[in-house]
CSV table of C-alpha atoms in Angstrom, one decimal:
chain,number,residue,atom,x,y,z
A,141,UNK,CA,0.0,0.1,0.0
A,142,UNK,CA,1.3,3.4,-0.9
A,143,UNK,CA,0.8,6.0,1.8
A,144,UNK,CA,0.1,9.8,1.0
A,145,UNK,CA,3.1,12.1,1.8
A,146,UNK,CA,2.9,15.3,4.0
A,147,UNK,CA,5.9,17.4,3.0
A,148,UNK,CA,7.0,19.7,6.0
A,149,UNK,CA,9.5,22.4,5.3
A,150,UNK,CA,11.4,24.3,8.1
A,151,UNK,CA,15.2,24.4,8.3
A,152,UNK,CA,15.1,21.3,6.3
A,153,UNK,CA,12.7,19.2,4.3
A,154,UNK,CA,11.0,16.1,5.9
A,155,UNK,CA,8.3,13.7,4.6
A,156,UNK,CA,5.7,12.5,7.0
A,157,UNK,CA,4.5,9.1,5.8
A,158,UNK,CA,1.8,7.2,7.9
A,159,UNK,CA,2.8,9.2,10.9
A,160,UNK,CA,6.6,8.7,10.7
A,161,UNK,CA,9.1,11.4,9.7
A,162,UNK,CA,11.6,10.8,7.0
A,163,UNK,CA,14.5,13.2,6.2
A,164,UNK,CA,14.1,14.4,2.5
A,165,UNK,CA,15.9,16.8,0.1
A,166,UNK,CA,15.1,18.8,-3.0
A,167,UNK,CA,15.4,15.9,-5.3
A,168,UNK,CA,12.9,13.9,-3.3
A,169,UNK,CA,10.6,16.8,-3.5
A,170,UNK,CA,10.9,17.0,-7.3
A,171,UNK,CA,10.7,13.2,-7.9
A,172,UNK,CA,7.7,12.6,-10.1
A,173,UNK,CA,6.6,9.5,-8.2
A,174,UNK,CA,6.7,11.3,-4.8
A,175,UNK,CA,4.6,14.2,-6.5
A,176,UNK,CA,1.8,11.7,-7.1
A,177,UNK,CA,1.6,10.9,-3.4
A,178,UNK,CA,2.2,14.3,-1.8
A,179,UNK,CA,-1.1,15.9,-0.8
A,180,UNK,CA,0.3,18.9,1.0
A,181,UNK,CA,3.4,21.1,1.2
A,182,UNK,CA,3.7,23.1,4.4
A,183,UNK,CA,6.0,25.8,5.7
A,184,UNK,CA,6.5,25.8,9.5
A,185,UNK,CA,8.8,28.9,9.4
A,186,UNK,CA,9.6,31.8,7.1
A,187,UNK,CA,10.2,30.1,3.6
A,188,UNK,CA,13.8,30.1,2.5
A,189,UNK,CA,14.1,31.5,-1.0
A,190,UNK,CA,15.7,28.3,-2.3
A,191,UNK,CA,13.0,26.0,-1.0
A,192,UNK,CA,10.2,28.4,-1.9
A,193,UNK,CA,11.2,28.7,-5.5
A,194,UNK,CA,11.3,24.9,-5.7
A,195,UNK,CA,7.9,24.6,-4.3
A,196,UNK,CA,6.5,27.1,-6.8
A,197,UNK,CA,7.8,25.0,-9.5
A,198,UNK,CA,6.4,21.9,-8.0
A,199,UNK,CA,2.9,23.4,-7.6
A,200,UNK,CA,2.9,24.5,-11.1
A,201,UNK,CA,3.3,20.9,-12.3
A,202,UNK,CA,0.9,19.5,-9.5
A,203,UNK,CA,-1.9,22.0,-8.6
A,204,UNK,CA,-3.7,19.2,-6.7
A,205,UNK,CA,-1.2,19.7,-3.9
A,206,UNK,CA,-2.2,21.9,-1.1
A,207,UNK,CA,0.1,24.8,0.1
A,208,UNK,CA,0.0,25.6,3.9
A,209,UNK,CA,1.7,28.3,5.9
A,210,UNK,CA,1.6,27.9,9.7
A,211,UNK,CA,3.5,28.8,12.7
A,212,UNK,CA,4.9,32.0,14.3
A,213,UNK,CA,6.0,34.1,11.4
A,214,UNK,CA,4.7,37.2,9.8
A,215,UNK,CA,2.5,37.1,6.6
A,216,UNK,CA,4.9,39.8,5.2
A,217,UNK,CA,7.6,37.3,4.9
A,218,UNK,CA,5.7,35.4,2.3
A,219,UNK,CA,6.0,36.3,-1.5
A,220,UNK,CA,2.3,36.2,-2.3
A,221,UNK,CA,2.7,37.7,-5.7
A,222,UNK,CA,4.6,34.6,-6.9
A,223,UNK,CA,1.6,32.5,-5.8
A,224,UNK,CA,-1.1,33.9,-8.1
A,225,UNK,CA,-1.4,30.6,-10.1
A,226,UNK,CA,-2.1,28.3,-7.0
A,227,UNK,CA,-5.5,26.6,-6.6
A,228,UNK,CA,-5.3,25.3,-3.0
A,229,UNK,CA,-4.1,27.2,0.1
A,230,UNK,CA,-4.3,26.9,3.8
A,231,UNK,CA,-3.2,29.7,6.3
A,232,UNK,CA,-2.7,28.9,10.0
A,233,UNK,CA,-0.3,31.5,11.1
A,234,UNK,CA,-0.4,32.5,14.7
A,235,UNK,CA,-0.9,36.1,14.1
A,236,UNK,CA,-2.4,37.7,11.0
A,237,UNK,CA,-2.8,41.4,10.2
A,238,UNK,CA,-4.9,41.7,7.1
A,239,UNK,CA,-3.8,39.1,4.6
A,240,UNK,CA,-4.8,41.6,1.8
A,241,UNK,CA,-2.4,39.8,-0.6
A,242,UNK,CA,-4.9,36.8,-0.7
A,243,UNK,CA,-7.1,38.9,-2.9
A,244,UNK,CA,-4.4,38.5,-5.6
A,245,UNK,CA,-4.8,34.7,-5.8
A,246,UNK,CA,-7.7,34.7,-8.2
A,247,UNK,CA,-7.2,31.2,-9.2
A,248,UNK,CA,-7.9,29.7,-5.7
A,249,UNK,CA,-10.4,26.9,-5.6
A,250,UNK,CA,-9.8,25.8,-2.2
A,251,UNK,CA,-9.0,28.1,0.8
A,252,UNK,CA,-8.7,27.5,4.6
A,253,UNK,CA,-8.1,30.6,6.6
A,254,UNK,CA,-8.0,30.4,10.4
A,255,UNK,CA,-7.8,32.8,13.4
A,256,UNK,CA,-5.4,31.3,15.8
A,257,UNK,CA,-3.6,33.4,18.4
A,258,UNK,CA,-4.5,37.0,17.1
A,259,UNK,CA,-6.0,38.2,13.9
A,260,UNK,CA,-7.5,41.4,12.6
A,261,UNK,CA,-8.4,40.0,9.1
A,262,UNK,CA,-11.5,40.9,7.3
A,263,UNK,CA,-13.0,38.6,4.9
A,264,UNK,CA,-13.4,41.3,2.5
A,265,UNK,CA,-10.1,40.0,1.1
A,266,UNK,CA,-12.2,37.2,-0.6
A,267,UNK,CA,-14.3,39.5,-2.8
A,268,UNK,CA,-12.4,38.9,-5.9
A,269,UNK,CA,-11.8,35.1,-5.4
A,270,UNK,CA,-14.6,34.2,-7.8
A,271,UNK,CA,-13.2,30.7,-8.6
A,272,UNK,CA,-13.4,29.6,-4.9
A,273,UNK,CA,-15.2,26.3,-4.5
A,274,UNK,CA,-14.3,25.2,-1.0
A,275,UNK,CA,-13.9,27.4,2.1
A,276,UNK,CA,-12.9,26.7,5.6
A,277,UNK,CA,-12.8,29.7,7.9
A,278,UNK,CA,-13.0,30.7,11.7
A,279,UNK,CA,-13.0,34.4,10.9
A,280,UNK,CA,-16.1,36.3,11.6
A,281,UNK,CA,-15.4,39.9,10.5
A,282,UNK,CA,-17.3,40.7,7.3
A,283,UNK,CA,-18.4,37.2,6.8
A,284,UNK,CA,-21.3,38.4,4.7
A,285,UNK,CA,-19.0,38.9,1.7
A,286,UNK,CA,-19.3,35.1,1.3
A,287,UNK,CA,-22.7,35.6,-0.4
A,288,UNK,CA,-20.8,37.1,-3.5
A,289,UNK,CA,-18.7,33.7,-4.0
A,290,UNK,CA,-21.3,32.0,-6.1
A,291,UNK,CA,-19.1,29.1,-7.1
A,292,UNK,CA,-18.8,27.9,-3.5
A,293,UNK,CA,-19.9,24.1,-3.1
A,294,UNK,CA,-18.6,23.5,0.4
A,295,UNK,CA,-18.3,25.9,3.5
A,296,UNK,CA,-16.9,25.1,6.9
A,297,UNK,CA,-17.7,27.8,9.6
A,298,UNK,CA,-15.8,27.2,12.9
A,299,UNK,CA,-16.1,29.5,15.9
A,300,UNK,CA,-18.0,32.1,13.9
A,301,UNK,CA,-20.1,34.7,15.8
A,302,UNK,CA,-22.6,36.5,13.8
A,303,UNK,CA,-26.2,37.5,14.1
A,304,UNK,CA,-27.5,35.2,11.3
A,305,UNK,CA,-26.6,33.0,8.2
A,306,UNK,CA,-28.7,34.9,5.7
A,307,UNK,CA,-25.6,35.4,3.5
A,308,UNK,CA,-25.8,31.7,2.5
A,309,UNK,CA,-29.2,32.3,0.8
A,310,UNK,CA,-27.7,33.3,-2.5
A,311,UNK,CA,-25.2,30.5,-2.9
A,312,UNK,CA,-27.0,28.3,-5.5
A,313,UNK,CA,-23.9,25.9,-5.9
A,314,UNK,CA,-23.6,25.2,-2.2
A,315,UNK,CA,-24.3,21.5,-1.5
A,316,UNK,CA,-22.3,20.9,1.8
A,317,UNK,CA,-22.1,22.9,4.9
A,318,UNK,CA,-20.4,22.4,8.3
A,319,UNK,CA,-20.9,24.6,11.3
A,320,UNK,CA,-19.1,24.2,14.6
A,321,UNK,CA,-18.5,25.9,17.9
A,322,UNK,CA,-20.3,29.1,16.7
A,323,UNK,CA,-22.8,31.6,18.1
A,324,UNK,CA,-25.8,32.7,16.1
A,325,UNK,CA,-28.9,34.5,17.0
A,326,UNK,CA,-30.8,33.1,14.0
A,327,UNK,CA,-29.9,30.1,11.7
A,328,UNK,CA,-32.9,30.4,9.4
A,329,UNK,CA,-30.5,31.0,6.4
A,330,UNK,CA,-29.5,27.4,6.4
A,331,UNK,CA,-33.0,26.5,5.2
A,332,UNK,CA,-32.9,28.9,2.2
A,333,UNK,CA,-29.8,27.0,0.6
A,334,UNK,CA,-31.9,25.2,-2.0
A,335,UNK,CA,-29.3,22.7,-3.2
A,336,UNK,CA,-27.9,21.8,0.2
A,337,UNK,CA,-27.4,18.0,0.4
A,338,UNK,CA,-25.2,17.5,3.3
A,339,UNK,CA,-25.1,19.4,6.7
A,340,UNK,CA,-23.0,18.9,9.7
A,341,UNK,CA,-23.7,20.9,13.0
A,342,UNK,CA,-21.3,20.6,15.9
A,343,UNK,CA,-21.6,22.3,19.4
A,344,UNK,CA,-23.7,25.4,18.6
A,345,UNK,CA,-24.6,28.0,21.0
A,346,UNK,CA,-27.8,30.2,21.2
A,347,UNK,CA,-30.1,27.7,19.5
A,348,UNK,CA,-32.9,25.5,21.0
A,349,UNK,CA,-34.3,22.2,20.2
A,350,UNK,CA,-37.5,23.5,18.5
A,351,UNK,CA,-35.5,26.0,16.3
A,352,UNK,CA,-33.0,23.5,14.9
A,353,UNK,CA,-35.7,20.8,14.1
A,354,UNK,CA,-37.7,23.4,12.2
A,355,UNK,CA,-34.9,24.7,10.3
A,356,UNK,CA,-33.5,21.3,9.2
A,357,UNK,CA,-36.9,20.2,8.4
A,358,UNK,CA,-37.2,22.9,5.8
A,359,UNK,CA,-34.0,21.7,4.0
A,360,UNK,CA,-35.7,19.4,1.6
A,361,UNK,CA,-32.7,18.4,-0.5
A,362,UNK,CA,-30.7,17.1,2.5
A,363,UNK,CA,-29.6,13.4,2.1
A,364,UNK,CA,-26.8,13.2,4.9
A,365,UNK,CA,-26.9,14.8,8.4
A,366,UNK,CA,-24.3,14.9,11.0
A,367,UNK,CA,-25.0,16.2,14.6
A,368,UNK,CA,-22.5,16.4,17.2
A,369,UNK,CA,-22.5,17.4,20.9
A,370,UNK,CA,-25.8,19.5,20.9
A,371,UNK,CA,-26.9,19.5,24.6
A,372,UNK,CA,-30.1,21.3,23.8
A,373,UNK,CA,-31.3,18.6,21.2
A,374,UNK,CA,-34.1,16.4,22.6
A,375,UNK,CA,-35.9,15.3,19.5
A,376,UNK,CA,-35.4,14.3,15.9
A,377,UNK,CA,-38.7,15.6,14.5
A,378,UNK,CA,-37.0,16.4,11.1
A,379,UNK,CA,-36.3,12.7,10.2
A,380,UNK,CA,-39.8,11.9,8.8
A,381,UNK,CA,-40.1,15.2,6.9
A,382,UNK,CA,-37.0,15.0,4.8
A,383,UNK,CA,-37.8,12.7,1.9
A,384,UNK,CA,-34.3,12.4,0.7
A,385,UNK,CA,-32.6,11.7,3.8
A,386,UNK,CA,-30.4,8.7,3.5
A,387,UNK,CA,-27.7,8.9,6.2
A,388,UNK,CA,-27.9,10.2,9.9
A,389,UNK,CA,-24.9,10.4,12.3
A,390,UNK,CA,-25.4,11.3,15.9
A,391,UNK,CA,-22.3,11.8,18.1
A,392,UNK,CA,-22.7,13.0,21.7
A,393,UNK,CA,-26.3,13.7,21.4
A,394,UNK,CA,-27.1,12.6,25.0
A,395,UNK,CA,-30.4,14.2,25.7
A,396,UNK,CA,-32.7,12.7,22.9
A,397,UNK,CA,-36.0,11.4,24.3
A,398,UNK,CA,-36.6,8.8,21.7
A,399,UNK,CA,-35.9,7.5,18.3
A,400,UNK,CA,-39.7,7.2,17.5
A,401,UNK,CA,-39.8,9.6,14.6
A,402,UNK,CA,-37.1,7.7,12.8
A,403,UNK,CA,-39.5,4.8,12.4
A,404,UNK,CA,-41.7,7.0,10.3
A,405,UNK,CA,-38.8,7.9,7.7
A,406,UNK,CA,-39.2,6.0,4.4
A,407,UNK,CA,-35.7,7.1,3.0
A,408,UNK,CA,-33.2,6.6,5.9
A,409,UNK,CA,-30.9,3.9,5.0
A,410,UNK,CA,-28.1,4.3,7.6
A,411,UNK,CA,-27.9,5.6,11.1
A,412,UNK,CA,-24.7,5.8,13.1
A,413,UNK,CA,-24.7,6.6,16.9
A,414,UNK,CA,-21.9,7.3,19.4
A,415,UNK,CA,-22.8,8.3,23.1
A,416,UNK,CA,-26.4,9.3,21.8
A,417,UNK,CA,-28.6,6.6,23.4
A,418,UNK,CA,-32.1,7.9,23.8
A,419,UNK,CA,-33.6,8.2,27.2
A,420,UNK,CA,-36.3,5.6,26.5
A,421,UNK,CA,-33.6,3.2,25.4
A,422,UNK,CA,-35.8,1.8,22.8
A,423,UNK,CA,-34.2,0.5,19.6
A,424,UNK,CA,-37.2,-0.9,18.1
A,425,UNK,CA,-37.8,2.3,16.1
A,426,UNK,CA,-34.6,1.5,14.1
A,427,UNK,CA,-36.1,-1.7,12.7
A,428,UNK,CA,-36.6,-0.3,9.2
A,429,UNK,CA,-33.3,1.2,8.8
A,430,UNK,CA,-31.0,-1.0,6.5
A,431,UNK,CA,-27.6,-0.1,8.4
A,432,UNK,CA,-27.7,0.6,12.1
A,433,UNK,CA,-24.1,1.3,13.7
A,434,UNK,CA,-24.4,1.6,17.4
A,435,UNK,CA,-21.6,3.0,19.7
A,436,UNK,CA,-23.6,2.8,22.9
A,437,UNK,CA,-24.3,0.4,25.7
A,438,UNK,CA,-27.6,-1.3,26.0
A,439,UNK,CA,-29.0,-4.1,28.1
A,440,UNK,CA,-28.9,-7.5,26.5
A,441,UNK,CA,-32.7,-7.8,26.6
A,442,UNK,CA,-33.1,-4.6,24.6
A,443,UNK,CA,-30.7,-5.7,21.9
A,444,UNK,CA,-32.3,-9.1,21.7
A,445,UNK,CA,-35.7,-7.5,21.0
A,446,UNK,CA,-34.2,-5.3,18.4
A,447,UNK,CA,-32.5,-8.2,16.7
A,448,UNK,CA,-35.7,-10.2,16.4
A,449,UNK,CA,-37.3,-7.2,14.5
A,450,UNK,CA,-34.3,-6.1,12.6
């Protein structure tokens, strides 16, 4: 089996393969066989000119490779203008000022931009990135600019604080949305994303059980849902309202009253649960689901009853 390669560049070059570090050199980085396996090149310190120029040549030949900058060095030490051609970029610098040069990278299709120790970045820097299809961000300032990026197919919002998600409404190409660790006054905007097929929600604040069920119920195109660590969630009333729902994952959803509404779903094919046992501990409501993956403990008698019906 050939493992993927993570290329880490600091003082020297190293390859991380299956969790193990291996010393490498420029020739290894340029090797065509290695290029097929490298999925990301990342600079853990200010890029040395020699290495940076080699990486530029490599990325021109292999645009599928992610480029990542992370660590404790200034954005001003990166020659952004030489990266105008790149398609995939990840920025995890400890401190960021404005990252205005990102606006020059108009060929970007995938961008991950995070707030770590300190950041004063505004997402207005994204307004000219009209080819962007995939976006990961934990920056809240001027997040509404996302509404102008109409090629977006995937968005991950992490630790975002904003009043609402109305900026998602205009994104006709958006089909997958991840929301985690955020704080919102209103999440109705999710239900207006007309082509949304996959939704993941993890540890939201400021939302209640009724609101989340109502919003998800209106997302008629959804076929896959993942819900994680939502203490307020006590019911799954959306399951029988979504006619295309095929997959449901519950992780640390510890206050669900019952799985009863799942028994009414005619489309659900797979359910996977971890630490999400319902209060009534009744599995019989899952009998019509083709694939059931349980990561919880149940009494033997309850399992036996379920298996007779399954």
